[in-house]
PDB file of C-alpha atoms in Angstrom:
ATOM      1  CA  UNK X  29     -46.374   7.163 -28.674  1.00 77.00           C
ATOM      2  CA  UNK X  30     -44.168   7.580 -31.771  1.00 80.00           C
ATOM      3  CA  UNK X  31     -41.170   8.203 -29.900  1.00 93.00           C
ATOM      4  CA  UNK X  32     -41.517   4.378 -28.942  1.00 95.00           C
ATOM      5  CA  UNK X  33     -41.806   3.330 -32.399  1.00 93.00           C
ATOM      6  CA  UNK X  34     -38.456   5.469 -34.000  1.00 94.00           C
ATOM      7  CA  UNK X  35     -36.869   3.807 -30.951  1.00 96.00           C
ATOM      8  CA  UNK X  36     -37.684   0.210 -31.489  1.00 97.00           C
ATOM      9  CA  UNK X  37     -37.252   0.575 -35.669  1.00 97.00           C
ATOM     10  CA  UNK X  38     -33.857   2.109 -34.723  1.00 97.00           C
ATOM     11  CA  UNK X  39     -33.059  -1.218 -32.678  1.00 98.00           C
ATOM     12  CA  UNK X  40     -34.491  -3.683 -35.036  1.00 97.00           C
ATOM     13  CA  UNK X  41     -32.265  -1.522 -37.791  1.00 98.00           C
ATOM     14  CA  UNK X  42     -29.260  -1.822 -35.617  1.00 98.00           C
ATOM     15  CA  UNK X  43     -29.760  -5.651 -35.224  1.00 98.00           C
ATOM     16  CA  UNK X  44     -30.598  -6.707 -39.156  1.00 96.00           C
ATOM     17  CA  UNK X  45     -29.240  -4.128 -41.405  1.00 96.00           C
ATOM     18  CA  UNK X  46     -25.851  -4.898 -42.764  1.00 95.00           C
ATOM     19  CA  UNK X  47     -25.724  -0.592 -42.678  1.00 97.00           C
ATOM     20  CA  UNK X  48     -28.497   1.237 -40.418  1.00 97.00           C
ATOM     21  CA  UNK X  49     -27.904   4.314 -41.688  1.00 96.00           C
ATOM     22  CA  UNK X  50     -29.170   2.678 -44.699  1.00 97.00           C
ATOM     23  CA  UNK X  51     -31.596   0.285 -44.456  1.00 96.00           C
ATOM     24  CA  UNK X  52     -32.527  -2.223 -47.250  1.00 96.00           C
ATOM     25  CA  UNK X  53     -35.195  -4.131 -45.149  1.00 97.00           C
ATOM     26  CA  UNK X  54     -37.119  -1.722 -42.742  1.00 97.00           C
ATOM     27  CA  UNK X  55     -37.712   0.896 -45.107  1.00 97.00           C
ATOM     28  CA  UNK X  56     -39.461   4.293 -43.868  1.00 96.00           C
ATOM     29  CA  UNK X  57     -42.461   5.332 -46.396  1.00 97.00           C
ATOM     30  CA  UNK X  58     -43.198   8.855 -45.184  1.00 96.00           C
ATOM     31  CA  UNK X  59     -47.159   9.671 -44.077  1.00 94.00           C
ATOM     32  CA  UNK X  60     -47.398   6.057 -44.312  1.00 95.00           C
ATOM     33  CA  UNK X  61     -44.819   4.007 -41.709  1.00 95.00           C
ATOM     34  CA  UNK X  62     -42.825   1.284 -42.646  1.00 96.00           C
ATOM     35  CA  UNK X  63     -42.652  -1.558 -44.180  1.00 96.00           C
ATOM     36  CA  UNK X  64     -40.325  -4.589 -44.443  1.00 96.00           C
ATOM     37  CA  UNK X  65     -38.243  -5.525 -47.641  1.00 94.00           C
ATOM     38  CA  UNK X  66     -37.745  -8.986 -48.483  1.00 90.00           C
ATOM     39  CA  UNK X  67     -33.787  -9.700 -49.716  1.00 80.00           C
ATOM     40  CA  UNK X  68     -33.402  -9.670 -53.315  1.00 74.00           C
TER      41      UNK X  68
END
């Protein structure tokens, strides 16, 4: 269910992203999913 999904990115956001409102490392790529960002 992709209900499940939004909810666990949202927690993983909340946990690893210095702002998860704006996320530099679990980035959303629409029609696609997501993808992780390594640090620059």
């Amino acid at each position: 269910d992709l209900d499940y999904v939004r909810i666990y990115i949202s927690h993983l956001r909340q946990k690893i992203e210095p702002e998860p409102a704006l996320p530099r490392y679990i980035i959303t790529e629409p029609g696609v999913g997501y993808y992780f960002q390594k640090a620059s």
